[in-house]
Amino acid sequence: MWVQWYSIKALFYIVNYTTLYGITSSLWLSASLCLFYMIKIINVQSRTLTWVKMKISIIVPWLILTAEIVSLCGSFLSFLIPTQQPAQNNSTIITLIIISEDNKPKLQFMNIVLMINSLPSLIAITATASSAWCLKVYDCQMKRNMGTFGNTNVKDYQCAVQTMVYLEFFHTFIFLVMVMFSLEIFANNSWGYWIIVIVLFSFGTVQSAILTHGNPNLKRTMKQIFSLSHISNGSTQ
C-alpha cells in the first residue's frame, strides 16, 4: 500500500520473506491435511498403508514440523529479488523505463512462489482426487449392499473431501489474483487494484472459515464460544 517503503532495503526483504513464508507454510499445511484425509479414507490392503494408519497420530506432528521447516528454508529464495533503485532523473523517458522496471520484482516474486509451491499444490490435488475417487467407489459399494448412504463415517469423510476441494479452489483463485496483481492489470489506487488488495488480505480469514466449516469439532467449539459470550454479556447487563 505504501510503495515508497520498498526503497528501504531491510523492509523490502522482510516483507518479501514473511509473505513468501506465509504462502508456502499455508500450502504445505494444506497438503499435509489432504494427505491425512487421504490416508484415513483410502482402503488398500498394504502393510505400509496399514502401518501409516496405525501411526497417524505420531506422523501428523512430524508432517507439520517438516512443513514449517521447508517453508522457513524455502522463503530465503525471496532474497534473490533485487530491490528497486530510486530514480535519479525526472525525464519522461527515464520515468517510463522506471515504471516498466517496477513490475519486475513482482513478477520475480510470483515466479518464486509458483516454483517452490508447485510441489505442495500437486500433492494436495493428487491427495484430494484420490480421496474423492476412493470415497465414490465406497459409496457405490454401500449403495449396492445396503441401498442407502447412511454410514456416519462415510458422511464425515465426504465432508472432509468437500473441505479439501474448497481449499483447492480457493488457493487456485488466490493464485490467479496474485498473477493479476503481479501483471498490474489494474492501475494503482483504482477500484480493481483495491479489490485485489482486499482479496489478498482476506486470505487467512477465508481459509480459517473453510477449515472451520469442514470440521464438526471446530464448529461445535465455535458455537460454544459464542453461546458463552452471549450468556456472559446477558448476565453483565
Coordinates of C-alpha atoms in Angstrom, one line a residue:
M1 CA 0.0 0.0 0.0
W2 CA 3.0 2.3 0.7
V3 CA 5.2 1.6 -2.3
Q4 CA 7.8 4.1 -1.2
W5 CA 8.7 2.0 1.8
Y6 CA 10.1 -0.6 -0.5
S7 CA 13.1 1.7 -1.1
I8 CA 14.2 0.7 2.4
K9 CA 16.3 -2.5 1.6
A10 CA 15.8 -4.2 5.0
L11 CA 12.0 -3.7 5.0
F12 CA 11.8 -4.8 1.3
Y13 CA 13.4 -8.2 2.2
I14 CA 11.5 -8.6 5.5
V15 CA 8.1 -8.1 3.7
N16 CA 9.0 -10.5 0.9
Y17 CA 10.3 -13.2 3.2
T18 CA 7.3 -13.1 5.6
T19 CA 4.9 -13.0 2.7
L20 CA 6.5 -16.0 0.9
Y21 CA 6.7 -17.9 4.2
G22 CA 3.0 -17.3 4.9
I23 CA 2.1 -18.6 1.4
T24 CA 4.4 -21.6 1.5
S25 CA 3.5 -22.6 5.0
S26 CA -0.2 -22.4 4.3
L27 CA 0.1 -24.6 1.2
W28 CA 2.3 -27.2 2.8
L29 CA 0.0 -27.4 5.8
S30 CA -3.0 -27.8 3.4
A31 CA -1.1 -30.5 1.6
S32 CA -0.4 -32.3 4.9
L33 CA -4.1 -32.0 5.8
C34 CA -5.1 -33.5 2.4
L35 CA -2.6 -36.4 2.9
F36 CA -4.0 -37.0 6.4
Y37 CA -7.5 -37.3 5.0
M38 CA -6.3 -39.5 2.1
I39 CA -4.6 -41.9 4.5
K40 CA -7.8 -42.1 6.6
I41 CA -10.1 -42.6 3.5
I42 CA -8.1 -44.9 1.2
N43 CA -8.8 -48.6 1.9
V44 CA -5.9 -50.5 0.3
Q45 CA -4.6 -53.8 1.6
S46 CA -1.0 -52.8 2.1
R47 CA 1.4 -53.3 5.1
T48 CA 2.9 -49.9 4.6
L49 CA -0.5 -48.1 4.5
T50 CA -1.8 -50.1 7.5
W51 CA 1.3 -49.1 9.5
V52 CA 0.9 -45.5 8.5
K53 CA -2.8 -45.6 9.6
M54 CA -1.8 -47.0 12.9
K55 CA 0.9 -44.4 13.5
I56 CA -1.0 -41.4 12.0
S57 CA -1.2 -39.6 15.4
I58 CA 2.6 -39.7 15.6
I59 CA 3.2 -38.9 11.9
V60 CA 0.9 -35.8 11.8
P61 CA 3.1 -33.6 14.2
W62 CA 6.2 -34.5 12.1
L63 CA 4.4 -33.6 8.9
I64 CA 3.5 -30.2 10.4
L65 CA 7.1 -29.7 11.7
T66 CA 8.5 -30.6 8.2
A67 CA 6.1 -28.2 6.5
E68 CA 7.3 -25.4 8.7
I69 CA 11.0 -26.1 8.2
V70 CA 10.6 -26.4 4.4
S71 CA 8.6 -23.1 4.5
L72 CA 11.3 -21.3 6.6
C73 CA 14.1 -22.5 4.4
G74 CA 12.4 -22.1 1.0
S75 CA 11.4 -18.5 1.9
F76 CA 15.1 -17.5 1.8
L77 CA 14.7 -17.5 -2.0
S78 CA 12.9 -14.2 -1.7
F79 CA 16.4 -12.6 -1.0
L80 CA 17.2 -13.3 -4.7
I81 CA 14.8 -10.5 -5.7
P82 CA 16.7 -7.2 -6.2
T83 CA 15.5 -4.1 -4.5
Q84 CA 14.3 -1.1 -6.6
Q85 CA 16.7 1.7 -7.2
P86 CA 15.3 5.2 -6.7
A87 CA 15.0 7.4 -9.8
Q88 CA 17.8 9.9 -10.3
N89 CA 16.3 11.7 -13.3
N90 CA 12.9 13.3 -13.9
S91 CA 12.8 13.0 -17.7
T92 CA 9.8 11.3 -19.3
I93 CA 11.9 8.5 -20.9
I94 CA 13.6 7.6 -17.6
T95 CA 10.3 7.7 -15.8
L96 CA 8.7 5.3 -18.3
I97 CA 11.7 3.0 -18.0
I98 CA 11.4 3.0 -14.2
I99 CA 7.6 2.3 -14.4
S100 CA 8.3 -0.7 -16.6
E101 CA 11.1 -1.8 -14.2
D102 CA 8.8 -1.6 -11.2
N103 CA 6.9 -4.6 -12.3
K104 CA 10.0 -6.9 -12.4
P105 CA 10.2 -7.6 -8.6
K106 CA 6.5 -8.6 -8.5
L107 CA 7.0 -10.9 -11.5
Q108 CA 10.2 -12.4 -9.9
F109 CA 8.3 -12.9 -6.6
M110 CA 5.4 -14.6 -8.5
N111 CA 7.9 -16.9 -10.3
I112 CA 9.5 -17.9 -7.0
V113 CA 6.0 -18.5 -5.4
L114 CA 5.0 -20.8 -8.3
M115 CA 8.3 -22.6 -8.3
I116 CA 8.5 -23.6 -4.6
N117 CA 4.8 -24.2 -4.2
S118 CA 4.1 -26.3 -7.2
L119 CA 5.0 -29.5 -5.2
P120 CA 2.6 -29.0 -2.3
S121 CA -0.1 -27.9 -4.7
L122 CA 0.4 -31.1 -6.7
I123 CA 0.4 -33.2 -3.5
A124 CA -2.9 -31.6 -2.4
I125 CA -4.6 -32.0 -5.8
T126 CA -3.4 -35.7 -6.1
A127 CA -4.5 -36.5 -2.5
T128 CA -7.9 -34.8 -3.0
A129 CA -8.5 -36.6 -6.3
S130 CA -7.5 -40.0 -4.8
S131 CA -9.7 -39.4 -1.7
A132 CA -12.7 -38.4 -3.8
W133 CA -12.3 -41.4 -6.1
C134 CA -12.0 -43.9 -3.2
L135 CA -15.0 -42.3 -1.4
K136 CA -17.0 -42.6 -4.6
V137 CA -16.2 -46.2 -5.1
Y138 CA -17.0 -47.0 -1.4
D139 CA -20.3 -45.0 -1.8
C140 CA -21.3 -47.2 -4.8
Q141 CA -20.4 -50.4 -2.8
M142 CA -22.5 -49.2 0.1
K143 CA -25.5 -48.4 -2.1
R144 CA -25.3 -51.9 -3.7
N145 CA -25.1 -53.6 -0.4
M146 CA -27.4 -51.5 1.8
G147 CA -29.3 -49.3 -0.6
T148 CA -28.6 -46.2 1.5
F149 CA -25.8 -43.8 2.2
G150 CA -26.3 -43.6 5.9
N151 CA -22.9 -44.5 7.2
T152 CA -21.7 -41.8 9.7
N153 CA -18.0 -42.3 8.9
V154 CA -18.7 -42.0 5.2
K155 CA -20.6 -38.7 5.7
D156 CA -17.7 -37.4 7.8
Y157 CA -15.2 -38.3 5.1
Q158 CA -17.5 -36.8 2.4
C159 CA -17.4 -33.5 4.4
A160 CA -13.6 -33.8 4.6
V161 CA -13.2 -34.2 0.9
Q162 CA -15.5 -31.3 0.3
T163 CA -13.3 -29.2 2.5
M164 CA -10.2 -30.3 0.5
V165 CA -11.9 -29.4 -2.7
Y166 CA -13.0 -26.0 -1.4
L167 CA -9.4 -25.3 -0.3
E168 CA -8.0 -26.3 -3.7
F169 CA -10.5 -23.9 -5.5
F170 CA -9.7 -21.1 -3.0
H171 CA -5.9 -21.5 -3.4
T172 CA -6.3 -21.5 -7.2
F173 CA -8.4 -18.4 -7.0
I174 CA -5.8 -16.7 -4.8
F175 CA -3.0 -17.7 -7.3
L176 CA -5.0 -16.1 -10.1
V177 CA -5.4 -12.9 -8.1
M178 CA -1.7 -12.8 -7.3
V179 CA -0.9 -13.2 -11.0
M180 CA -3.3 -10.3 -11.8
F181 CA -1.6 -8.2 -9.1
S182 CA 1.9 -9.1 -10.4
L183 CA 1.0 -8.2 -14.0
E184 CA -0.6 -4.9 -12.8
I185 CA -3.7 -5.4 -14.8
F186 CA -5.4 -2.6 -12.8
A187 CA -3.7 0.8 -12.3
N188 CA -2.5 1.6 -8.7
N189 CA -5.3 3.0 -6.5
S190 CA -8.0 2.1 -9.0
W191 CA -11.1 0.2 -7.8
G192 CA -9.7 -3.1 -9.3
Y193 CA -6.4 -2.6 -7.5
W194 CA -8.1 -2.2 -4.1
I195 CA -10.4 -5.2 -4.7
I196 CA -7.3 -7.3 -5.4
V197 CA -5.6 -6.0 -2.2
I198 CA -8.7 -6.7 -0.1
V199 CA -8.9 -10.3 -1.6
L200 CA -5.3 -11.0 -0.8
F201 CA -5.5 -9.6 2.8
S202 CA -8.6 -11.8 3.4
F203 CA -6.8 -15.0 2.6
G204 CA -6.2 -16.1 6.2
T205 CA -9.8 -15.3 7.3
V206 CA -11.4 -17.1 4.4
Q207 CA -9.2 -20.2 4.8
S208 CA -10.0 -20.3 8.5
A209 CA -13.7 -20.2 7.7
I210 CA -13.4 -23.0 5.2
L211 CA -11.5 -25.2 7.7
T212 CA -13.9 -24.4 10.5
H213 CA -16.9 -25.2 8.3
G214 CA -15.5 -28.5 7.3
N215 CA -14.6 -29.6 10.8
P216 CA -17.6 -30.6 13.1
N217 CA -15.4 -30.3 16.2
L218 CA -14.3 -26.8 15.4
K219 CA -17.9 -25.7 14.5
R220 CA -19.1 -27.1 17.9
T221 CA -16.3 -25.3 19.7
M222 CA -17.1 -22.0 17.9
K223 CA -20.8 -22.4 18.8
Q224 CA -19.9 -23.0 22.5
I225 CA -17.6 -19.9 22.5
F226 CA -20.3 -17.6 21.0
S227 CA -23.0 -19.1 23.3
L228 CA -20.8 -18.5 26.4
S229 CA -20.1 -14.9 25.2
H230 CA -23.8 -14.3 24.7
I231 CA -24.6 -15.7 28.2
S232 CA -21.8 -13.6 29.8
N233 CA -23.0 -10.4 28.1
G234 CA -26.6 -11.1 29.2
S235 CA -25.5 -11.7 32.8
T236 CA -23.4 -8.5 32.8
Q237 CA -26.4 -6.4 31.5

